[in-house]
PDB file of C-alpha atoms in Angstrom:
ATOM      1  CA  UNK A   1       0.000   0.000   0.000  1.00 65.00           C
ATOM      2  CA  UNK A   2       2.053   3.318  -1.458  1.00 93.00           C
ATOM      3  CA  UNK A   3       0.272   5.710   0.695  1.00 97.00           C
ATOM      4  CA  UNK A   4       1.182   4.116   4.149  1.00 97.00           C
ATOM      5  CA  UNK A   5       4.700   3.639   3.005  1.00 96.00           C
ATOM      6  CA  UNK A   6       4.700   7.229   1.856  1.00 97.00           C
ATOM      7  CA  UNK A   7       3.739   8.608   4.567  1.00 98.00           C
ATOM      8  CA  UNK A   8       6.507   5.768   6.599  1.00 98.00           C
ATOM      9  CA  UNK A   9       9.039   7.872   4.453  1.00 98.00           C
ATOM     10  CA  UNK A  10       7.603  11.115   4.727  1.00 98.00           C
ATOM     11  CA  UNK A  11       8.500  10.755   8.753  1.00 98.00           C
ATOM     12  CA  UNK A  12      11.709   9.471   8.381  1.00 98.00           C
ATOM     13  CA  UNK A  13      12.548  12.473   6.052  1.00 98.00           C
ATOM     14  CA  UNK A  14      11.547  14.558   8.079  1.00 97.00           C
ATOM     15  CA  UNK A  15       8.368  15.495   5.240  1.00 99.00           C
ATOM     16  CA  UNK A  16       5.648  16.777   7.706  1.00 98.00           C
ATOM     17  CA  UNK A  17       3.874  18.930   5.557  1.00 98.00           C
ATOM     18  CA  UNK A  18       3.865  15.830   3.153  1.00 99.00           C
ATOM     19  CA  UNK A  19       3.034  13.367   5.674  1.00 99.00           C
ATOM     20  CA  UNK A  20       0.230  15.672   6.466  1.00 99.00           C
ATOM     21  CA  UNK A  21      -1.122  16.151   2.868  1.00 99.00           C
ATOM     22  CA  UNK A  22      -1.318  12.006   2.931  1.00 99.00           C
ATOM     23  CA  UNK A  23      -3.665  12.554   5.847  1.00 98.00           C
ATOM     24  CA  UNK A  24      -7.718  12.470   5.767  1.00 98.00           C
ATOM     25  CA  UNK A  25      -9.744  15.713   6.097  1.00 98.00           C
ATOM     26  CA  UNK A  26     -10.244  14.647   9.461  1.00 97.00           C
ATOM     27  CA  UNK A  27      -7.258  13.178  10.272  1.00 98.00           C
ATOM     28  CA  UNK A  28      -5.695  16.873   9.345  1.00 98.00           C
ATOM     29  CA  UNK A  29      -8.263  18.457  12.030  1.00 98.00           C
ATOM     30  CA  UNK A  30      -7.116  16.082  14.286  1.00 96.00           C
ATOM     31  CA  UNK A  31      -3.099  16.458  13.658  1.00 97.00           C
ATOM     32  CA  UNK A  32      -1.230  18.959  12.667  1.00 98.00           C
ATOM     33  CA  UNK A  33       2.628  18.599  10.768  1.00 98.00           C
ATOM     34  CA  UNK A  34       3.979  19.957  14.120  1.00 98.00           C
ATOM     35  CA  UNK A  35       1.678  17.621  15.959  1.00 98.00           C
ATOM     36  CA  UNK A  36       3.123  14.610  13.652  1.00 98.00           C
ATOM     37  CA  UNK A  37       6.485  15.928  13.933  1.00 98.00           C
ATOM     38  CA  UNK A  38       5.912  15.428  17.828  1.00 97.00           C
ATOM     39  CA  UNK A  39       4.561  12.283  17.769  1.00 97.00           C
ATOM     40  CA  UNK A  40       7.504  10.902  15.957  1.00 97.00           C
ATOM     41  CA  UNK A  41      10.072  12.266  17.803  1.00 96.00           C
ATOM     42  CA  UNK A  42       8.143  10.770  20.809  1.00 95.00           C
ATOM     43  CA  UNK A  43       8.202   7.214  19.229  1.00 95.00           C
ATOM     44  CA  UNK A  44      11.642   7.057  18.117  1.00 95.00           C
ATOM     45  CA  UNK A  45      13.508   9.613  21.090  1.00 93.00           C
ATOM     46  CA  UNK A  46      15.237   6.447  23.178  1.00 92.00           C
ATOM     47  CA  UNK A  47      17.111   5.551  19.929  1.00 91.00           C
ATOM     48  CA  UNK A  48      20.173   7.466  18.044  1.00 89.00           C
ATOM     49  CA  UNK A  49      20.000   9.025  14.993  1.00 81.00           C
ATOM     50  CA  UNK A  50      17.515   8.677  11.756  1.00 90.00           C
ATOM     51  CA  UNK A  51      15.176   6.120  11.159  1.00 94.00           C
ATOM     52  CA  UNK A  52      14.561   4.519   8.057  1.00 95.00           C
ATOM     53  CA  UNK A  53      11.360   2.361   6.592  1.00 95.00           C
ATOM     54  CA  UNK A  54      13.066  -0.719   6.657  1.00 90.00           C
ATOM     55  CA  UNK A  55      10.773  -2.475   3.465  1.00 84.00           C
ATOM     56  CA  UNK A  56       8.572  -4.647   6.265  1.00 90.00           C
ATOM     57  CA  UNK A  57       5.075  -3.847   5.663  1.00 91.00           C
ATOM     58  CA  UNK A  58       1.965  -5.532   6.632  1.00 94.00           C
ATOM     59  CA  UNK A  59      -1.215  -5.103   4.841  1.00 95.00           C
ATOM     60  CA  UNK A  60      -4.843  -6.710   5.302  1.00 95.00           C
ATOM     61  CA  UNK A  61      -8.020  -5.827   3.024  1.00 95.00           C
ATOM     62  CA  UNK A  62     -10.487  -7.078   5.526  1.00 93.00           C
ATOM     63  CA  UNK A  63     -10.518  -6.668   9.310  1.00 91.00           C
ATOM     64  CA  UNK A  64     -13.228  -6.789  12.152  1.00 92.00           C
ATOM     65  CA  UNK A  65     -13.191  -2.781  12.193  1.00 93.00           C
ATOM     66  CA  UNK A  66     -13.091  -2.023   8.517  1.00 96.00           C
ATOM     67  CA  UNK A  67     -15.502   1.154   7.593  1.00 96.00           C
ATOM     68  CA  UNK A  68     -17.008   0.873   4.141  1.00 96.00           C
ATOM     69  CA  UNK A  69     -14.589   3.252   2.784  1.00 97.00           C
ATOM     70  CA  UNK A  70     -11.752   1.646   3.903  1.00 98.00           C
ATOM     71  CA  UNK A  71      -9.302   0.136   1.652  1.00 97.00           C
ATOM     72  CA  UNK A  72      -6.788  -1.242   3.649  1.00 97.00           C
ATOM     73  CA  UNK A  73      -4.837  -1.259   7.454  1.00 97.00           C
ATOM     74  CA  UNK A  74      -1.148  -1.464   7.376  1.00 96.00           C
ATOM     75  CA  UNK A  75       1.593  -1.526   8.795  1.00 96.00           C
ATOM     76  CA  UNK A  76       4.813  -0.690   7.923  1.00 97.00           C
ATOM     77  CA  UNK A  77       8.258  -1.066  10.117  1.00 96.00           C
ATOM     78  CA  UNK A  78      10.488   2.434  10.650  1.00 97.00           C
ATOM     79  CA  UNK A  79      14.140   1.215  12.195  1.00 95.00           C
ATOM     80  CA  UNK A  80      16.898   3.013  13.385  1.00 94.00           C
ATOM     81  CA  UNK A  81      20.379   2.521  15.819  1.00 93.00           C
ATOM     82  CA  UNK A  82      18.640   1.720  18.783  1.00 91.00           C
ATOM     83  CA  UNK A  83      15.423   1.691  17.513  1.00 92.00           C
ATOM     84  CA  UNK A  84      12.689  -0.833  16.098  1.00 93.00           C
ATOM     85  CA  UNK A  85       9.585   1.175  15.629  1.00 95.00           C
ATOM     86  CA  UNK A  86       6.215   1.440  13.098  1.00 96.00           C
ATOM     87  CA  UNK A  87       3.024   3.509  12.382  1.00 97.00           C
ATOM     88  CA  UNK A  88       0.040   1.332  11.619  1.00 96.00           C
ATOM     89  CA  UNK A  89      -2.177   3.252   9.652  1.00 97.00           C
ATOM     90  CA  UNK A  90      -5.918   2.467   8.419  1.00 98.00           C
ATOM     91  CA  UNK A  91      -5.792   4.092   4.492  1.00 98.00           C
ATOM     92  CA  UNK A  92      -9.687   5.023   3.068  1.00 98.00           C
ATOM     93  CA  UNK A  93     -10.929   6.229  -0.171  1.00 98.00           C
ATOM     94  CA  UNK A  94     -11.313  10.084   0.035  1.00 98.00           C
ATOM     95  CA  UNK A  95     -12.973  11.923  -2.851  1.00 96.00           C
ATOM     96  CA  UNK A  96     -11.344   9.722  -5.214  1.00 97.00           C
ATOM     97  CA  UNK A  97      -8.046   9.819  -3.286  1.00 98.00           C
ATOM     98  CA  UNK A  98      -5.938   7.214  -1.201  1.00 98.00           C
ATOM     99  CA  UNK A  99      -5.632   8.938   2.819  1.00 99.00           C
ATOM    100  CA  UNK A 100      -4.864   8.153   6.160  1.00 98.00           C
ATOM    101  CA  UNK A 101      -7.621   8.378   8.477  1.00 98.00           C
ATOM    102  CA  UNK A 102      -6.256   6.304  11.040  1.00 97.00           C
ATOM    103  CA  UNK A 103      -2.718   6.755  12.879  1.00 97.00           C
ATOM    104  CA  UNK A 104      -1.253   4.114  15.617  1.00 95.00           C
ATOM    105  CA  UNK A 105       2.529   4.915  16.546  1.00 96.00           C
ATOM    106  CA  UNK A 106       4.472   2.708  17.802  1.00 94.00           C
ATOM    107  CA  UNK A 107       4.656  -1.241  17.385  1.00 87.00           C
ATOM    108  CA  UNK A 108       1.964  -2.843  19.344  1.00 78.00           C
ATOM    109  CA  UNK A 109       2.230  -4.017  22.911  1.00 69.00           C
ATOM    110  CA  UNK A 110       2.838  -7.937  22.506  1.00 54.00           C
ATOM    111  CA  UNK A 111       3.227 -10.510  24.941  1.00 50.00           C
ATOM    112  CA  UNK A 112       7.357 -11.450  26.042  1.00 44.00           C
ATOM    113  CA  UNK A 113       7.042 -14.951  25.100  1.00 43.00           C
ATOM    114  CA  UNK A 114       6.095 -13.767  21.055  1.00 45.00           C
ATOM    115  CA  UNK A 115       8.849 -11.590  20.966  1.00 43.00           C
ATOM    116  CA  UNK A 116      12.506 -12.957  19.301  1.00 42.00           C
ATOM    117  CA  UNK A 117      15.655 -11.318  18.975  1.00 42.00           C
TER     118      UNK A 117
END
């Protein structure tokens, strides 16, 4: 899904005005690019130096919360030194456009015993 990896890159460069733009009308009301700007920073502060979307995305078409204008949830994988980070996003069809109405930052909370390294 280009518009959650977009956006995945638009972060890492440092793009907030474009990572904004790939927002919903909503999702603009609810975030601003200073607001996004903060949030990343947030997510990726305990590691050192720039992230980067490492190419691990995961993408479903169907989903127990899907709206009938969404067209897909994903999730795509932001590293850096120190760092192992993502933004999940939920992407819906906006006046015949592709946008984020949906942010979570962060990777989700999973249990110890799933987690390898």
């Amino acid at each position: 899904m280009s518009t959650a990896a977009n956006f995945a890159r638009a972060l890492v460069f440092s793009d907030f005005t474009e990572a904004h733009a790939l927002l919903s009308t909503q999702a603009q009301q609810r975030y601003s690019a200073a607001q996004l700007q903060q949030a990343y920073a947030d997510m990726t502060s305990y590691g050192d130096g720039p992230g980067a979307v490492d190419g691990h995305v995961e993408f479903m078409d169907d989903w127990p919360a899907r709206q009938s204008q969404d067209i897909g949830w994903a999730y795509v994988s932001i590293t850096g030194a120190g760092f192992i980070e993502a933004v999940t996003v939920v992407v819906a069809e906006e006046n015949g456009a592709a946008k984020i109405r949906e942010i979570e930052w962060g990777v989700p909370d999973l249990p110890r015993s799933t987690l390898t390294f």
